[in-house]
mmCIF file of C-alpha atoms in Angstrom:
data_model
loop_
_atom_site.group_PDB
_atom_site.id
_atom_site.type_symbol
_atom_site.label_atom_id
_atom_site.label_comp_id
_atom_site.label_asym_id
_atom_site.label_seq_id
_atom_site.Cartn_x
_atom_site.Cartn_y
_atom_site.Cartn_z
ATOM 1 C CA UNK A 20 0.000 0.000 0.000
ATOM 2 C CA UNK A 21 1.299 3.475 -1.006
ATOM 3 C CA UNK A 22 2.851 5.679 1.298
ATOM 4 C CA UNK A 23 -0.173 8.545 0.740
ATOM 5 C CA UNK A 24 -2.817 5.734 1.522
ATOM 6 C CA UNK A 25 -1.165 4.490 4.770
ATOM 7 C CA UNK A 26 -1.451 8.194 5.802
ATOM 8 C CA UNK A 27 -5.009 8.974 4.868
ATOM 9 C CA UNK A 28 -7.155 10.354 7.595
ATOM 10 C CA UNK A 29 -11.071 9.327 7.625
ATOM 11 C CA UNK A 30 -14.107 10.528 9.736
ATOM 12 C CA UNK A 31 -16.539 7.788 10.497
ATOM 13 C CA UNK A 32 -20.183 9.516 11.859
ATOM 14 C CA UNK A 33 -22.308 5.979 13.289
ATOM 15 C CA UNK A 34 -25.790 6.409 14.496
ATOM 16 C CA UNK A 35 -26.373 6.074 17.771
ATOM 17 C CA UNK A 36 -28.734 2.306 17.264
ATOM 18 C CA UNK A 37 -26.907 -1.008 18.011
ATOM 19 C CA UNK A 38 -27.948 -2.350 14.490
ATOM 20 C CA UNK A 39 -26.417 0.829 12.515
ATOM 21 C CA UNK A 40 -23.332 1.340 15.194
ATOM 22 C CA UNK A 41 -21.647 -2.048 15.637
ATOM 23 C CA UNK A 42 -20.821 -2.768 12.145
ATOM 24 C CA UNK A 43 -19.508 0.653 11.700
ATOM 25 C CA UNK A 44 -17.195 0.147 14.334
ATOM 26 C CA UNK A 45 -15.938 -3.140 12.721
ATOM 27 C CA UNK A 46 -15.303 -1.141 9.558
ATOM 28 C CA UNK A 47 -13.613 1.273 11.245
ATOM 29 C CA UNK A 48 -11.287 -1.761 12.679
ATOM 30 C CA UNK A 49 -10.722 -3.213 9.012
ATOM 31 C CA UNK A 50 -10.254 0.121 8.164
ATOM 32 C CA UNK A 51 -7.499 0.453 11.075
ATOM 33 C CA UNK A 52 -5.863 -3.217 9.690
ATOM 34 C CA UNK A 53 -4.792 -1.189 6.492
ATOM 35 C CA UNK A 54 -3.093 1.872 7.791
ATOM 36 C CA UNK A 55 -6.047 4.651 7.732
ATOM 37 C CA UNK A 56 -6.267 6.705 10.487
ATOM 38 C CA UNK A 57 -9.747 7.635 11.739
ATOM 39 C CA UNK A 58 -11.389 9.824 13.808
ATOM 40 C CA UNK A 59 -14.639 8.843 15.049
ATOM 41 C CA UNK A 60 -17.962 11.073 15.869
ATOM 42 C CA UNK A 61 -19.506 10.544 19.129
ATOM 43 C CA UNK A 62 -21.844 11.739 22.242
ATOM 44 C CA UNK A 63 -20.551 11.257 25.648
ATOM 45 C CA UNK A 64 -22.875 8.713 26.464
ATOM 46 C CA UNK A 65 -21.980 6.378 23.384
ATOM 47 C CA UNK A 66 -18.555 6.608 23.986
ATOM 48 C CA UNK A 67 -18.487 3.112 26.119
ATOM 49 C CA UNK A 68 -19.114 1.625 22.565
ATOM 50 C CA UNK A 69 -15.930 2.565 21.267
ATOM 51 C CA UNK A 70 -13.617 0.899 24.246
ATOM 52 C CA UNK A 71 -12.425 -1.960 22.929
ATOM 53 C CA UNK A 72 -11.951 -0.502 19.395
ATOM 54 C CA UNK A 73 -9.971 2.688 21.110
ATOM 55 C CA UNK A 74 -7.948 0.201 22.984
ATOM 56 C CA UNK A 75 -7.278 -2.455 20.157
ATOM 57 C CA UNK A 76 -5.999 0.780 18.066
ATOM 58 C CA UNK A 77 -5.051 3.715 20.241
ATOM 59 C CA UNK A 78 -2.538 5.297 17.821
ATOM 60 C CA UNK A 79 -4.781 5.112 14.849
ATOM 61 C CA UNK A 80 -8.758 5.408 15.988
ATOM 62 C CA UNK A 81 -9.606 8.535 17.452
ATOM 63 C CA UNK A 82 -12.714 9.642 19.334
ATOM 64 C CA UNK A 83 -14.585 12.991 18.524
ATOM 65 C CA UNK A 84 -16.728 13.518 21.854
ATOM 66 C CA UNK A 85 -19.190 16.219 20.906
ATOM 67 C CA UNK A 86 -22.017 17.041 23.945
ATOM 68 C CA UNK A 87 -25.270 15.126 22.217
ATOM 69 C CA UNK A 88 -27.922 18.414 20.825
ATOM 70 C CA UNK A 89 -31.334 18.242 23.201
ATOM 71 C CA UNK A 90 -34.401 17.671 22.002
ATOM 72 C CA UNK A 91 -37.772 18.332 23.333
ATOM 73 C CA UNK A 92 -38.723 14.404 22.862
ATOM 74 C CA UNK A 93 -35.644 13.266 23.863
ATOM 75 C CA UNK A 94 -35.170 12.751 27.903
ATOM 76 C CA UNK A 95 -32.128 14.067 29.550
ATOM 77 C CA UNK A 96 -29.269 11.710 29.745
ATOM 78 C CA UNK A 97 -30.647 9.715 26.828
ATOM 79 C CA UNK A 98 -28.109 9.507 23.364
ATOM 80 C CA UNK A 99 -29.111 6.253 21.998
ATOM 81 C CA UNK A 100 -32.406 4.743 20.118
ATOM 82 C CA UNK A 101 -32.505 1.642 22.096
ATOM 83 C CA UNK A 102 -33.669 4.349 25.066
ATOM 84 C CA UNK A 103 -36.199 5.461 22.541
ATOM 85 C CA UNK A 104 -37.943 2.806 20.656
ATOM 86 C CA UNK A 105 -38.915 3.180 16.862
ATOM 87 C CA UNK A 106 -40.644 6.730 17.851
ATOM 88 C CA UNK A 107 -37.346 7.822 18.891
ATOM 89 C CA UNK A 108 -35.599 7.876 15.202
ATOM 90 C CA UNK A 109 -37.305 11.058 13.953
ATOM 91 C CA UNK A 110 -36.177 13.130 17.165
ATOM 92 C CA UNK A 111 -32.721 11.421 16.760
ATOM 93 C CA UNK A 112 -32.708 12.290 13.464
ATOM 94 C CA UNK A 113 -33.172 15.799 13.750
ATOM 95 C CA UNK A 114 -30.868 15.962 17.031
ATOM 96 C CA UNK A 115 -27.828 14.657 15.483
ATOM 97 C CA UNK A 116 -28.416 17.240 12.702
ATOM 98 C CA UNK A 117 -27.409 20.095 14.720
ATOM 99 C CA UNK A 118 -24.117 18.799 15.173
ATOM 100 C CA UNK A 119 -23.557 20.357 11.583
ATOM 101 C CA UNK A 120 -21.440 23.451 12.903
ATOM 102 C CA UNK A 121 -19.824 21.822 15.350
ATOM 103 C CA UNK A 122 -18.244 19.556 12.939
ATOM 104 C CA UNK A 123 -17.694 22.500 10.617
ATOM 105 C CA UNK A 124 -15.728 24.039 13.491
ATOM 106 C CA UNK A 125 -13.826 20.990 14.343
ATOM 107 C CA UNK A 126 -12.879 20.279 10.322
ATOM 108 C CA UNK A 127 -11.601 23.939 10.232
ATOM 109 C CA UNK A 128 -9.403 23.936 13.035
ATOM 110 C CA UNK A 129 -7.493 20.435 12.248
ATOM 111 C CA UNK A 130 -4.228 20.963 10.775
ATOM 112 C CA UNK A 131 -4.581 17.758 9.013
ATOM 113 C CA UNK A 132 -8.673 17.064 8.738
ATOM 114 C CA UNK A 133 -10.030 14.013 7.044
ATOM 115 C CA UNK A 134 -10.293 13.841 3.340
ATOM 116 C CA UNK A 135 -13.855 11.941 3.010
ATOM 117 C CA UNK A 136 -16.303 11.205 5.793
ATOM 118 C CA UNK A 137 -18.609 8.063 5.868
ATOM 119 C CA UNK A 138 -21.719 8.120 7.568
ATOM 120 C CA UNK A 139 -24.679 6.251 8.357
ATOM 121 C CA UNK A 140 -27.588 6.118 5.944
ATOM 122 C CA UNK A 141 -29.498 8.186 8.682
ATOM 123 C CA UNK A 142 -27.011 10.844 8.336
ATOM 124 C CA UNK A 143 -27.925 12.175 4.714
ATOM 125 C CA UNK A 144 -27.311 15.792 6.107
ATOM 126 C CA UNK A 145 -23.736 15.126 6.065
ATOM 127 C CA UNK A 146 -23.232 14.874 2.300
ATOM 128 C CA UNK A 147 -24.180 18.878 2.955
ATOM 129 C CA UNK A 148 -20.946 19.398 5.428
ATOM 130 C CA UNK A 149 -19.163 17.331 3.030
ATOM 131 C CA UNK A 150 -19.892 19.289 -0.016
ATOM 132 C CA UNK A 151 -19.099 22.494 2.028
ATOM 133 C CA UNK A 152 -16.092 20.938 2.929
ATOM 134 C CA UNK A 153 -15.021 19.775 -0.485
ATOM 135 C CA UNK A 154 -14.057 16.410 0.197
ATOM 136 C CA UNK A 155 -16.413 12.947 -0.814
ATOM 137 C CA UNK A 156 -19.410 11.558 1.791
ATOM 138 C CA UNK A 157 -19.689 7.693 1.882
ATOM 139 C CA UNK A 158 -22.753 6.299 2.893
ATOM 140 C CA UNK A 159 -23.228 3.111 5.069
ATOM 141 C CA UNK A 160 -25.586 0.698 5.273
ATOM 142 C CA UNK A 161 -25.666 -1.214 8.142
ATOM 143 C CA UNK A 162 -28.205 -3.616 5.836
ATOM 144 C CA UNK A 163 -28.175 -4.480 2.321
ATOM 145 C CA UNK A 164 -28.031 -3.217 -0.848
ATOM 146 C CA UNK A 165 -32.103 -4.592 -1.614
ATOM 147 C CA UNK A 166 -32.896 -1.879 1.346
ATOM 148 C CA UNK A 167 -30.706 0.638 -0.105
ATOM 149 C CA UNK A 168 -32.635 0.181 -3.619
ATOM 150 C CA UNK A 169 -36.182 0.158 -1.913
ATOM 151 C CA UNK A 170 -35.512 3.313 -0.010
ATOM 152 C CA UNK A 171 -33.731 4.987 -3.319
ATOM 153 C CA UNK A 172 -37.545 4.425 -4.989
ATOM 154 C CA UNK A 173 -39.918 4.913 -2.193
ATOM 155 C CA UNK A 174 -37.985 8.160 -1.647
ATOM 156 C CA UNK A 175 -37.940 9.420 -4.840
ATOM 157 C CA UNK A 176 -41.657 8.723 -5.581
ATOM 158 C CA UNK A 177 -42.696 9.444 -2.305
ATOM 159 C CA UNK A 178 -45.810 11.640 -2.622
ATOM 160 C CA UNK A 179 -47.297 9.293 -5.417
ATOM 161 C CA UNK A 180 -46.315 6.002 -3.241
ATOM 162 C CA UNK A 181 -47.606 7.396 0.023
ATOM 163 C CA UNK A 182 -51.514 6.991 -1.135
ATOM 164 C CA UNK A 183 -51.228 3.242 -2.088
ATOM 165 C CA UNK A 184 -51.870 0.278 -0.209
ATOM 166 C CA UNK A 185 -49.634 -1.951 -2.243
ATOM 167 C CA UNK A 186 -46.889 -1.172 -4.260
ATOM 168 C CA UNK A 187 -44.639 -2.805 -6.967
ATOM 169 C CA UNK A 188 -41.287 -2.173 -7.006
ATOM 170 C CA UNK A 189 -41.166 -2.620 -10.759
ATOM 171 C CA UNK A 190 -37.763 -1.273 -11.731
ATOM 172 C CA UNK A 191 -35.849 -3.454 -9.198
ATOM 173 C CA UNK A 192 -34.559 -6.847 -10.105
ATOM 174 C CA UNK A 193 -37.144 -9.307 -10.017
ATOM 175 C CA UNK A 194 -40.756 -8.321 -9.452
ATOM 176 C CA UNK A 195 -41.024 -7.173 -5.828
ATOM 177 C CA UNK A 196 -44.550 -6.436 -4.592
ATOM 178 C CA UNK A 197 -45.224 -5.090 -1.094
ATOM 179 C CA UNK A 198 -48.108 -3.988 1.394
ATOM 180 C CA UNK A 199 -47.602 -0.192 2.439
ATOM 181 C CA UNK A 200 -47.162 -1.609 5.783
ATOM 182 C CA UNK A 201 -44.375 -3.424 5.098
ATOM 183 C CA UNK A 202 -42.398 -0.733 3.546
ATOM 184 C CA UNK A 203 -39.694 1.351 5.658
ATOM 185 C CA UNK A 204 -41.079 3.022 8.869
ATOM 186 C CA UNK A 205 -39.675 6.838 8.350
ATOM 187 C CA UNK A 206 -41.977 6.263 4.794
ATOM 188 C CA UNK A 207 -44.988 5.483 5.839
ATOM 189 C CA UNK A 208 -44.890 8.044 8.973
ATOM 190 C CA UNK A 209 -43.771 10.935 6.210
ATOM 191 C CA UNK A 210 -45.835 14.337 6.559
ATOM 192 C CA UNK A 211 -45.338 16.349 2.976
ATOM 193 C CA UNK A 212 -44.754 20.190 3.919
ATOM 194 C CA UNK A 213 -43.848 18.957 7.808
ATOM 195 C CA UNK A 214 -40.410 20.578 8.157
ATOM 196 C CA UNK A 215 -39.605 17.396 10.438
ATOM 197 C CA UNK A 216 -40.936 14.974 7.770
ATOM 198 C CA UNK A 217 -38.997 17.325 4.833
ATOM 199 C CA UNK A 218 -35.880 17.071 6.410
ATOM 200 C CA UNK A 219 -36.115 12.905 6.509
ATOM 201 C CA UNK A 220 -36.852 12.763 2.817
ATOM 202 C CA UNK A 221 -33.845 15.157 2.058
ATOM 203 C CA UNK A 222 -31.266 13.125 4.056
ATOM 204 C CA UNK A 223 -32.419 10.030 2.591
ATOM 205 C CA UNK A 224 -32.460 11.297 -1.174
ATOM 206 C CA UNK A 225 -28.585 12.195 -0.261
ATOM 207 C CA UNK A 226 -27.719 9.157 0.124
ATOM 208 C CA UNK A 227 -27.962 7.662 -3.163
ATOM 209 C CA UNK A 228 -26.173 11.250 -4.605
ATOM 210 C CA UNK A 229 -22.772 10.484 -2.181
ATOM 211 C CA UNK A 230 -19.838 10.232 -3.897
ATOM 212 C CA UNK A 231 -20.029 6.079 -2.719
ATOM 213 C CA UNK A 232 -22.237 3.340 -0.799
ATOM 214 C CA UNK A 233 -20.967 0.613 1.514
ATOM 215 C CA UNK A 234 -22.689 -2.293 2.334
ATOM 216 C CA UNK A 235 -22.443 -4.575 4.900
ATOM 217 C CA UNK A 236 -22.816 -7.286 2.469
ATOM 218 C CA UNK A 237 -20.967 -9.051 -0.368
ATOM 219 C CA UNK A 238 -21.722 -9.593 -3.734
ATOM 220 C CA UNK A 239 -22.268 -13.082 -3.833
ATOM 221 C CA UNK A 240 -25.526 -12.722 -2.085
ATOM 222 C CA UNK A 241 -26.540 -9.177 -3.441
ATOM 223 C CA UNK A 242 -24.664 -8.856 -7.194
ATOM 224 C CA UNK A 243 -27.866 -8.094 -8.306
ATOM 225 C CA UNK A 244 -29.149 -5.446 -6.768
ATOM 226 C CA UNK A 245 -25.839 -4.050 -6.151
ATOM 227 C CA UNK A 246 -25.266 -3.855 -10.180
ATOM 228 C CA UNK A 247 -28.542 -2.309 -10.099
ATOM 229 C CA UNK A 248 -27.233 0.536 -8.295
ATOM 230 C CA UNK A 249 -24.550 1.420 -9.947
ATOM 231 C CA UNK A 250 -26.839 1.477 -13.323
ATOM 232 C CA UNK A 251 -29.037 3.678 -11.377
ATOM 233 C CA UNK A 252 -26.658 5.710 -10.108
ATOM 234 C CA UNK A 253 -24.440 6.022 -13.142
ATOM 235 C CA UNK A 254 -20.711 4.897 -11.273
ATOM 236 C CA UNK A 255 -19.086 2.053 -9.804
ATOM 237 C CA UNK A 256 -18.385 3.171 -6.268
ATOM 238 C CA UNK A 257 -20.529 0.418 -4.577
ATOM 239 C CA UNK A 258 -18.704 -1.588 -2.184
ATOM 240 C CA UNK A 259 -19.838 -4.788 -0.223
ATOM 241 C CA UNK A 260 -17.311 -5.352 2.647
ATOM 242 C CA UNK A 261 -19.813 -7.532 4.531
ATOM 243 C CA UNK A 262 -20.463 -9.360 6.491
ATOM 244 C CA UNK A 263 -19.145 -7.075 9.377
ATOM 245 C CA UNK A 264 -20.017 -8.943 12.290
ATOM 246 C CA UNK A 265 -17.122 -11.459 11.722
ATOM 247 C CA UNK A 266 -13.761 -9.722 12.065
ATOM 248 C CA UNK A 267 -12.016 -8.647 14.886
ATOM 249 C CA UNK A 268 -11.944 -8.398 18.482
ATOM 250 C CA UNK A 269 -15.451 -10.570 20.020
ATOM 251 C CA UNK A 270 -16.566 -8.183 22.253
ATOM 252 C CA UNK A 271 -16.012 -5.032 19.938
ATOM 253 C CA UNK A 272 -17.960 -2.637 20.741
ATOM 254 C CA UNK A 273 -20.220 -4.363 23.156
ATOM 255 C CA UNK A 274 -20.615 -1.378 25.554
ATOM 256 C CA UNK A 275 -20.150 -3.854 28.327
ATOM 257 C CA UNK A 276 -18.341 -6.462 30.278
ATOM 258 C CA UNK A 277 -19.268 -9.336 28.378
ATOM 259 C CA UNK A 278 -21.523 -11.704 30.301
ATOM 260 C CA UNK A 279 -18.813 -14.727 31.789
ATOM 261 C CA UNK A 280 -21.888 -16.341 33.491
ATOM 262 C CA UNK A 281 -24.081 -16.585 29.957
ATOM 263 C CA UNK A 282 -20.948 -17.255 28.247
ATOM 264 C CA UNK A 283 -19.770 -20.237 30.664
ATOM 265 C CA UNK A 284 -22.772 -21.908 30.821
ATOM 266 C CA UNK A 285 -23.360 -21.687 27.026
ATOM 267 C CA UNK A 286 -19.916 -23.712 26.888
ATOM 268 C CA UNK A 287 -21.727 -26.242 28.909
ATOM 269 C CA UNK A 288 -24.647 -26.834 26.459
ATOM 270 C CA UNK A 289 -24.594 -29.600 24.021
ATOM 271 C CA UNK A 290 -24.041 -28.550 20.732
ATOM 272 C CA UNK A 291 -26.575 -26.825 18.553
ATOM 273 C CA UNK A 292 -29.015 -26.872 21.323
ATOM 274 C CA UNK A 293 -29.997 -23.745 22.832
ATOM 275 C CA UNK A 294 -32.252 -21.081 21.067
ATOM 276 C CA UNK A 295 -31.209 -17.321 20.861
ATOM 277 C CA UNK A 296 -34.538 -15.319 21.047
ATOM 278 C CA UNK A 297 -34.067 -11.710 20.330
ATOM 279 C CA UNK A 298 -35.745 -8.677 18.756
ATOM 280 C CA UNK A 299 -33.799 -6.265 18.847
ATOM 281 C CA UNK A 300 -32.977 -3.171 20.932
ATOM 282 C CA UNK A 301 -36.107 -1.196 19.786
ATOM 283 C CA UNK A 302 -38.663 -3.529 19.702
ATOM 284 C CA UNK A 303 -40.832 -3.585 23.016
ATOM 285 C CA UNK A 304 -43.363 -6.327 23.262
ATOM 286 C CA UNK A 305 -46.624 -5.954 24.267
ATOM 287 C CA UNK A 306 -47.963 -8.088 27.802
ATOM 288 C CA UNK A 307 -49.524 -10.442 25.327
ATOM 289 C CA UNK A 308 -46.968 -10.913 23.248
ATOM 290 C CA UNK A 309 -44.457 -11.767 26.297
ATOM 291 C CA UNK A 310 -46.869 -14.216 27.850
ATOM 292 C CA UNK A 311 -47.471 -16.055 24.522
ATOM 293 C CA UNK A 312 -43.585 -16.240 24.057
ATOM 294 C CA UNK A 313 -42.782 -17.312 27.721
ATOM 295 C CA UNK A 314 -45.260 -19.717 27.565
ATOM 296 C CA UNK A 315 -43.590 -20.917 23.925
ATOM 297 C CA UNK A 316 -40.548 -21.190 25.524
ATOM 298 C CA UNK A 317 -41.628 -23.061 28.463
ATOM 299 C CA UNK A 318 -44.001 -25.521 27.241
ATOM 300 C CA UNK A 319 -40.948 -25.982 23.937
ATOM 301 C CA UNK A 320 -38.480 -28.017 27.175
ATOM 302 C CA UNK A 321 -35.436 -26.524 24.786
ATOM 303 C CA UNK A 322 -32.725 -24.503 26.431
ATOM 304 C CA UNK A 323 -33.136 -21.118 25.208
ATOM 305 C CA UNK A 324 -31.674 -17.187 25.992
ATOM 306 C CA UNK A 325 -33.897 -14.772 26.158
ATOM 307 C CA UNK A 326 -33.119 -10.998 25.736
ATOM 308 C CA UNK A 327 -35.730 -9.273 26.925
ATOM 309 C CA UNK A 328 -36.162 -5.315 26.160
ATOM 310 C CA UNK A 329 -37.624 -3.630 29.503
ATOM 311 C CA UNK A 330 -38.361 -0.209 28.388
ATOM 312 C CA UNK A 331 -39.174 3.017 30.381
ATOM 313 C CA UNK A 332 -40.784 2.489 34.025
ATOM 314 C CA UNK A 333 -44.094 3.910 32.578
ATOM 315 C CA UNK A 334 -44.209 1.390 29.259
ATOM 316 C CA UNK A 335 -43.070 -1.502 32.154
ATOM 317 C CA UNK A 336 -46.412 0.014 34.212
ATOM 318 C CA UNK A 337 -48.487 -0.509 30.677
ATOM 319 C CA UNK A 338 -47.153 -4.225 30.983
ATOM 320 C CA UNK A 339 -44.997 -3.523 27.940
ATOM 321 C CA UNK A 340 -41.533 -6.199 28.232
ATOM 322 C CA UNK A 341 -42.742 -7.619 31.657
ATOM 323 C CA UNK A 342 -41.173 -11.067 31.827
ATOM 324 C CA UNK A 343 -44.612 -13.160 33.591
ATOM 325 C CA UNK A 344 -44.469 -13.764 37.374
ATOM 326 C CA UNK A 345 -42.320 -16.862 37.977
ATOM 327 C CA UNK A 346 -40.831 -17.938 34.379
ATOM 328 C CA UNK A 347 -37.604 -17.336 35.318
ATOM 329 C CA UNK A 348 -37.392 -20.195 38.475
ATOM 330 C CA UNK A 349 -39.657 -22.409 35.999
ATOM 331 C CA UNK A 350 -37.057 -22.685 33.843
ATOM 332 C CA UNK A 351 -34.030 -22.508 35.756
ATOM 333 C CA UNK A 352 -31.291 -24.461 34.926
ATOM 334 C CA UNK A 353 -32.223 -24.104 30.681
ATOM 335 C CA UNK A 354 -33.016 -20.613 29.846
ATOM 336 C CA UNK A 355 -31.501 -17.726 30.619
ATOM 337 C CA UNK A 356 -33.461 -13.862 30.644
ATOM 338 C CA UNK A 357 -31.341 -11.192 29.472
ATOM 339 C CA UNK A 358 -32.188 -7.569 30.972
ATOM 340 C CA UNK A 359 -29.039 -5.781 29.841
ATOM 341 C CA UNK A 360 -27.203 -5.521 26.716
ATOM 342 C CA UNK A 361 -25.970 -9.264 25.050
ATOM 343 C CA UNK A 362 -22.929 -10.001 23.549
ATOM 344 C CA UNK A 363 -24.542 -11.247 20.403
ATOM 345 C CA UNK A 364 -22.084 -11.915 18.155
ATOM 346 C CA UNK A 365 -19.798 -13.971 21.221
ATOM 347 C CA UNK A 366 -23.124 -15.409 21.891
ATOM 348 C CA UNK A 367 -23.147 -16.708 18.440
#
């Protein structure tokens, strides 16, 4: 690798959601492996993320701490989406936006800023700083390139998509139909003329006019609709360097001690024989939906873990992620409930 590569100084922008940070932070670790150096945007209360990246490269990964923008939706103290739930992206959204002139500050007072920033497909705002800037905006996807090429035509035919209760996704590979319901949240919620709703649909119609797109993916699994973006787009700069979850340190970017006790007795299961049952860190299940899947995973006699997302003491009130009275010591010994965050991919 050339001298001018091995010197070549990124910023990496990850949004604050488990999904959408983790494999960020394992590209910014393969990233690391080839001699960039990178500087990474965060909020104080995200920075536990970044540990065991910071420590696995502490001359060549740098944190960017920048105090997290508040927002009248947002509670105090709260920097991530699995605090918030689906209903937190849109306030997220528009938080993280205001962090426009900070970075424009930061950028101007570097005697050697980064030459090209990639950020999350959430951050569309910063192909803005980037053009101001004069230097090339990657976008990430955290998912696929099929997503990426759904979101390109729902956003682009928004206002004529909005009013239908199926739609066909005619100019993608294959013949894709789908129920409106089905289709991306942050569509279906849009608002035309909402300033809120406006400012969604521009961030998401930058991403597909960034300079690049990077998938966490490969192109073995997604050629297709990978080729079909760069036809779309008119250029080549689509890159798969999926699947992310695989390289590097196990617990990078856990946020947390990772769990010896889960991990231990996991080593003392027979083989292919416990069941991982997780949905997420913004999906909250309703009382019904918790009793139907304890009961599933009692009555089942399989060895199971569990992660269970709690929620906010008024949603755990409304019975919302309430683990039923007495599960847990009905099936000790084979199932484990986890409150906190899991070390998925160790789990794995």
């Amino acid at each position: 690798m050339s001298t001018t590569v091995n010197k070549c100084h990124i910023l990496l922008f990850p949004y604050p959601a488990q999904g959408h940070m983790l494999p960020l932070l394992h590209l910014a670790h393969r990233l690391s492996l080839h001699g960039l150096t990178i500087t990474i945007v965060i909020t104080p209360k995200n920075l536990p993320y970044l540990s065991s990246l910071l420590s696995s490269h502490p001359s060549s990964i740098t944190p960017l701490i920048l105090p997290f923008p508040s927002h009248p939706s947002i509670p105090p103290g709260v920097e991530n989406v699995k605090d918030l739930g689906h209903s937190g992206n849109l306030p997220m959204l528009t938080s993280l936006s205001k962090l426009h002139d900070p970075l424009l500050h930061w950028f101007n007072s570097q005697p050697d800023p980064p030459v090209a920033i990639i950020s999350d497909f959430f951050l569309g705002w910063t192909l803005h700083l980037a053009h101001q800037l004069n230097i090339p905006r990657l976008v990430f996807f955290p998912s696929g390139a099929f997503l990426a090429a759904i979101d390109d035509y729902v956003w682009n035919n928004v206002e004529q998509l909005k009013t239908l209760d199926q739609v066909e996704l005619s100019a993608l590979p294959g013949f894709h139909v789908f129920k409106s319901h089905h289709l991306p949240s942050l569509f279906r919620l849009y608002k035309k003329s909402d300033p809120d709703w406006e400012f969604v649909k521009d961030l998401k119609l930058a991403n597909t006019k960034s300079w690049g797109c990077v998938f966490n993916s490969f192109e073995a699994f997604e050629g297709e609709y990978m080729d079909y973006l760069k036809k779309k787009l008119g250029h080549n700069r689509i890159f798969g360097v999926g699947p992310l979850n695989l390289p590097g340190p196990g617990n990078l970017g856990s946020g947390s001690d990772l769990n010896e006790r889960l991990l231990t007795w996991l080593d003392g299961c027979p083989k292919a024989s416990v069941v991982y049952v997780c949905f997420g860190s913004q999906e909250l299940l309703k009382r019904e939906q918790m009793e139907a899947l304890a009961l599933g995973l009692e009555k089942s006699g399989t060895r199971f873990v569990w992660v269970v997302k709690t929620g906010s003491t008024q949603e755990r009130e409304d019975g919302f992620g309430n683990v039923p009275d007495g599960f847990e010591e009905r099936v000790a010994g084979r199932g484990l409930v986890i409150r906190e965050w899991a070390p998925q991919v160790s789990i794995l």
